[in-house]
Amino acid sequence: MALPRLGILISGTGSNMKSIVAACESGEVPAEVAIVVSNRGDAPGIQWADDHGLECLVLSHREYATREDHDRAITERLRDARVEWVCLAGYMRLLSAVFVDAFPNRILNIHPALLPSFAGLHGQQQAWEYGVKISGCTVHLVDLELDHGPIVVQRAVPVLADDDGTRLAERILVEEHIAYPEALKALLTRPWRLDGRRVLFG
Ligand code: GAR
């Protein structure tokens, strides 16, 4: 049987992309990475993906008049690549309805905090500055609000006495690389449904 086809969207380093690619290649996640898309040509992750032999595409948001135009161009290319699931992996753009409606409940995002706390940029630094004793990461389905949709997986990371935002971010990233494959595997291999905001696995 054909494996579900993933599209991964990045804007930067792409370490979460690499963890997804590795999990697909090892068979831990029963899926195939069909295409990697970056909105930035200088994203180190897109060079890695190209070197790795993955289909790659750079579509800069600067070349489109509106967010919707940019999102439409990306969704068309994802459709061309027969993508069924979209993984946002450090993709630093809010998605418009054009994008979200093209893949209903089939877009995932990872955020470096325990949502709904510390959404937005620099979630790790926000958590450290706030003084929480436990932070972590969240993999969630994407809706129209920033870092907001139904939660699939969370992993906790204790904040240590001698942490700063950078050290905490490094330890959260280790857990992100476990959480994203874990969430994908669960959604692709187990029956699940939504009950309001709650993702229920059967
Ligand atoms: C990750 O920490 C991810 O959780 C965060 O960007 C980083 C990307 O790293 N995403 C967000 O903050 C989304 N709100 P990566 O490019 O090495 O995967």
GROMACS .gro file of C-alpha atoms and ligand atoms in nm:
model
  220
    1MET     CA    1   0.000   0.000   0.000
    2ALA     CA    2   0.125   0.350  -0.083
    3LEU     CA    3   0.252   0.544   0.216
    4PRO     CA    4   0.088   0.877   0.307
    5ARG     CA    5   0.279   1.164   0.149
    6LEU     CA    6   0.411   1.446   0.369
    7GLY     CA    7   0.498   1.801   0.277
    8ILE     CA    8   0.734   1.969   0.524
    9LEU     CA    9   0.747   2.350   0.547
   10ILE     CA   10   1.046   2.523   0.701
   11SER     CA   11   1.195   2.870   0.740
   12GLY     CA   12   1.529   2.798   0.906
   13THR     CA   13   1.756   2.525   1.040
   14GLY     CA   14   1.515   2.242   0.982
   15SER     CA   15   1.619   2.018   1.270
   16ASN     CA   16   1.257   1.910   1.318
   17MET     CA   17   1.238   1.837   0.946
   18LYS     CA   18   1.544   1.613   0.984
   19SER     CA   19   1.382   1.423   1.271
   20ILE     CA   20   1.072   1.363   1.057
   21VAL     CA   21   1.280   1.254   0.756
   22ALA     CA   22   1.481   1.015   0.977
   23ALA     CA   23   1.165   0.869   1.130
   24CYS     CA   24   1.015   0.810   0.785
   25GLU     CA   25   1.336   0.654   0.654
   26SER     CA   26   1.368   0.420   0.953
   27GLY     CA   27   1.006   0.312   0.917
   28GLU     CA   28   0.912   0.445   1.263
   29VAL     CA   29   0.665   0.678   1.089
   30PRO     CA   30   0.486   0.505   0.801
   31ALA     CA   31   0.500   0.796   0.560
   32GLU     CA   32   0.705   0.935   0.275
   33VAL     CA   33   0.844   1.289   0.255
   34ALA     CA   34   0.718   1.409  -0.084
   35ILE     CA   35   0.849   1.767  -0.076
   36VAL     CA   36   1.019   2.023   0.146
   37VAL     CA   37   0.913   2.386   0.101
   38SER     CA   38   1.088   2.693   0.242
   39ASN     CA   39   0.975   3.054   0.228
   40ARG     CA   40   1.342   3.152   0.259
   41GLY     CA   41   1.605   3.066   0.003
   42ASP     CA   42   1.880   3.102   0.264
   43ALA     CA   43   1.725   2.852   0.509
   44PRO     CA   44   2.000   2.602   0.598
   45GLY     CA   45   1.738   2.329   0.611
   46ILE     CA   46   1.650   2.357   0.242
   47GLN     CA   47   2.014   2.304   0.144
   48TRP     CA   48   2.024   1.995   0.366
   49ALA     CA   49   1.702   1.863   0.212
   50ASP     CA   50   1.839   1.918  -0.139
   51ASP     CA   51   2.168   1.744  -0.050
   52HIS     CA   52   1.959   1.463   0.097
   53GLY     CA   53   1.788   1.409  -0.239
   54LEU     CA   54   1.447   1.534  -0.136
   55GLU     CA   55   1.227   1.735  -0.370
   56CYS     CA   56   1.270   2.097  -0.264
   57LEU     CA   57   1.098   2.423  -0.338
   58VAL     CA   58   1.163   2.781  -0.231
   59LEU     CA   59   0.869   3.018  -0.257
   60SER     CA   60   0.950   3.352  -0.098
   61HIS     CA   61   0.653   3.531   0.055
   62ARG     CA   62   0.817   3.856  -0.061
   63GLU     CA   63   0.729   3.771  -0.419
   64TYR     CA   64   0.355   3.761  -0.356
   65ALA     CA   65   0.125   4.057  -0.302
   66THR     CA   66  -0.079   3.893  -0.028
   67ARG     CA   67  -0.053   3.611   0.225
   68GLU     CA   68  -0.336   3.437   0.038
   69ASP     CA   69  -0.149   3.452  -0.293
   70HIS     CA   70   0.159   3.300  -0.133
   71ASP     CA   71  -0.043   3.030   0.043
   72ARG     CA   72  -0.228   2.950  -0.282
   73ALA     CA   73   0.100   2.903  -0.466
   74ILE     CA   74   0.229   2.669  -0.195
   75THR     CA   75  -0.089   2.463  -0.172
   76GLU     CA   76  -0.092   2.420  -0.550
   77ARG     CA   77   0.264   2.286  -0.540
   78LEU     CA   78   0.179   2.059  -0.247
   79ARG     CA   79  -0.116   1.924  -0.443
   80ASP     CA   80   0.108   1.870  -0.747
   81ALA     CA   81   0.334   1.663  -0.520
   82ARG     CA   82   0.024   1.468  -0.403
   83VAL     CA   83   0.082   1.572  -0.043
   84GLU     CA   84  -0.177   1.448   0.208
   85TRP     CA   85  -0.029   1.576   0.536
   86VAL     CA   86   0.156   1.903   0.593
   87CYS     CA   87   0.414   1.939   0.872
   88LEU     CA   88   0.512   2.291   0.973
   89ALA     CA   89   0.863   2.258   1.115
   90GLY     CA   90   0.988   2.599   1.217
   91TYR     CA   91   0.779   2.758   0.941
   92MET     CA   92   0.749   3.113   1.069
   93ARG     CA   93   0.439   3.223   0.879
   94LEU     CA   94   0.078   3.239   0.989
   95LEU     CA   95  -0.139   3.036   0.751
   96SER     CA   96  -0.441   3.195   0.584
   97ALA     CA   97  -0.776   3.021   0.533
   98VAL     CA   98  -0.664   2.944   0.178
   99PHE     CA   99  -0.403   2.707   0.321
  100VAL     CA  100  -0.588   2.574   0.628
  101ASP     CA  101  -0.901   2.492   0.425
  102ALA     CA  102  -0.696   2.311   0.159
  103PHE     CA  103  -0.581   2.051   0.416
  104PRO     CA  104  -0.852   2.037   0.684
  105ASN     CA  105  -0.714   1.876   1.004
  106ARG     CA  106  -0.415   1.756   0.805
  107ILE     CA  107  -0.167   2.030   0.901
  108LEU     CA  108   0.059   1.989   1.204
  109ASN     CA  109   0.280   2.240   1.381
  110ILE     CA  110   0.536   2.216   1.658
  111HIS     CA  111   0.578   2.486   1.918
  112PRO     CA  112   0.855   2.506   2.181
  113ALA     CA  113   0.629   2.556   2.484
  114LEU     CA  114   0.338   2.387   2.656
  115LEU     CA  115   0.048   2.556   2.478
  116PRO     CA  116  -0.166   2.750   2.544
  117SER     CA  117   0.120   2.913   2.736
  118PHE     CA  118   0.380   3.117   2.552
  119ALA     CA  119   0.251   3.111   2.195
  120GLY     CA  120   0.428   3.318   1.931
  121LEU     CA  121   0.796   3.388   1.888
  122HIS     CA  122   1.062   3.266   2.132
  123GLY     CA  123   0.833   3.048   2.344
  124GLN     CA  124   1.131   2.906   2.532
  125GLN     CA  125   1.260   3.251   2.631
  126GLN     CA  126   0.909   3.364   2.726
  127ALA     CA  127   0.871   3.060   2.956
  128TRP     CA  128   1.211   3.112   3.118
  129GLU     CA  129   1.146   3.482   3.178
  130TYR     CA  130   0.803   3.408   3.324
  131GLY     CA  131   0.965   3.173   3.573
  132VAL     CA  132   0.770   2.854   3.506
  133LYS     CA  133   0.921   2.541   3.657
  134ILE     CA  134   0.810   2.315   3.372
  135SER     CA  135   0.795   2.397   3.003
  136GLY     CA  136   0.816   2.171   2.700
  137CYS     CA  137   0.683   2.139   2.349
  138THR     CA  138   0.351   2.088   2.176
  139VAL     CA  139   0.255   1.927   1.847
  140HIS     CA  140  -0.088   2.042   1.738
  141LEU     CA  141  -0.324   2.050   1.444
  142VAL     CA  142  -0.324   2.389   1.277
  143ASP     CA  143  -0.619   2.625   1.266
  144LEU     CA  144  -0.643   2.992   1.177
  145GLU     CA  145  -0.503   3.119   1.507
  146LEU     CA  146  -0.134   3.127   1.590
  147ASP     CA  147  -0.008   2.819   1.781
  148HIS     CA  148  -0.366   2.731   1.871
  149GLY     CA  149  -0.523   2.417   1.719
  150PRO     CA  150  -0.608   2.083   1.888
  151ILE     CA  151  -0.315   1.927   2.076
  152VAL     CA  152  -0.180   1.589   1.963
  153VAL     CA  153   0.135   1.544   2.177
  154GLN     CA  154   0.305   1.739   2.452
  155ARG     CA  155   0.636   1.665   2.620
  156ALA     CA  156   0.743   1.831   2.943
  157VAL     CA  157   1.088   1.974   3.015
  158PRO     CA  158   1.181   2.091   3.366
  159VAL     CA  159   1.334   2.437   3.397
  160LEU     CA  160   1.662   2.408   3.590
  161ALA     CA  161   1.797   2.660   3.840
  162ASP     CA  162   2.096   2.750   3.623
  163ASP     CA  163   1.901   2.765   3.294
  164ASP     CA  164   1.876   3.058   3.063
  165GLY     CA  165   1.649   3.081   2.761
  166THR     CA  166   1.913   2.930   2.534
  167ARG     CA  167   1.991   2.628   2.753
  168LEU     CA  168   1.622   2.562   2.806
  169ALA     CA  169   1.561   2.587   2.429
  170GLU     CA  170   1.833   2.328   2.363
  171ARG     CA  171   1.671   2.075   2.597
  172ILE     CA  172   1.324   2.147   2.459
  173LEU     CA  173   1.455   2.090   2.105
  174VAL     CA  174   1.570   1.739   2.203
  175GLU     CA  175   1.212   1.663   2.308
  176GLU     CA  176   1.071   1.826   1.993
  177HIS     CA  177   1.263   1.574   1.786
  178ILE     CA  178   1.084   1.294   1.973
  179ALA     CA  179   0.743   1.460   1.987
  180TYR     CA  180   0.697   1.529   1.614
  181PRO     CA  181   0.753   1.171   1.497
  182GLU     CA  182   0.546   1.048   1.792
  183ALA     CA  183   0.251   1.267   1.689
  184LEU     CA  184   0.276   1.170   1.324
  185LYS     CA  185   0.297   0.802   1.405
  186ALA     CA  186  -0.008   0.824   1.631
  187LEU     CA  187  -0.219   1.010   1.374
  188LEU     CA  188  -0.115   0.779   1.090
  189THR     CA  189  -0.145   0.446   1.268
  190ARG     CA  190  -0.425   0.482   1.523
  191PRO     CA  191  -0.792   0.567   1.481
  192TRP     CA  192  -0.855   0.918   1.608
  193ARG     CA  193  -1.124   1.182   1.609
  194LEU     CA  194  -1.182   1.533   1.729
  195ASP     CA  195  -1.418   1.608   2.016
  196GLY     CA  196  -1.417   1.987   2.018
  197ARG     CA  197  -1.056   2.076   2.077
  198ARG     CA  198  -0.967   1.732   2.208
  199VAL     CA  199  -0.783   1.480   1.990
  200LEU     CA  200  -0.913   1.140   2.101
  201PHE     CA  201  -0.731   0.823   2.002
  202GLY     CA  202  -0.939   0.506   1.978
  203GAR     C1  203   1.163   2.495   1.679
  203GAR     O1  204   1.204   2.513   1.812
  203GAR     C2  205   1.013   2.507   1.667
  203GAR     O2  206   0.943   2.455   1.778
  203GAR     C3  207   0.996   2.657   1.659
  203GAR     O3  208   1.099   2.696   1.573
  203GAR     C4  209   1.211   2.609   1.591
  203GAR     C5  210   1.255   2.561   1.454
  203GAR     O4  211   1.371   2.484   1.465
  203GAR     N1  212   0.864   2.693   1.610
  203GAR     C6  213   0.792   2.794   1.660
  203GAR     O5  214   0.833   2.869   1.744
  203GAR     C7  215   0.654   2.807   1.601
  203GAR     N2  216   0.574   2.901   1.675
  203GAR     P1  217   1.415   2.388   1.347
  203GAR     O6  218   1.417   2.474   1.221
  203GAR     O7  219   1.553   2.344   1.388
  203GAR     O8  220   1.314   2.276   1.338
   0.00000   0.00000   0.00000
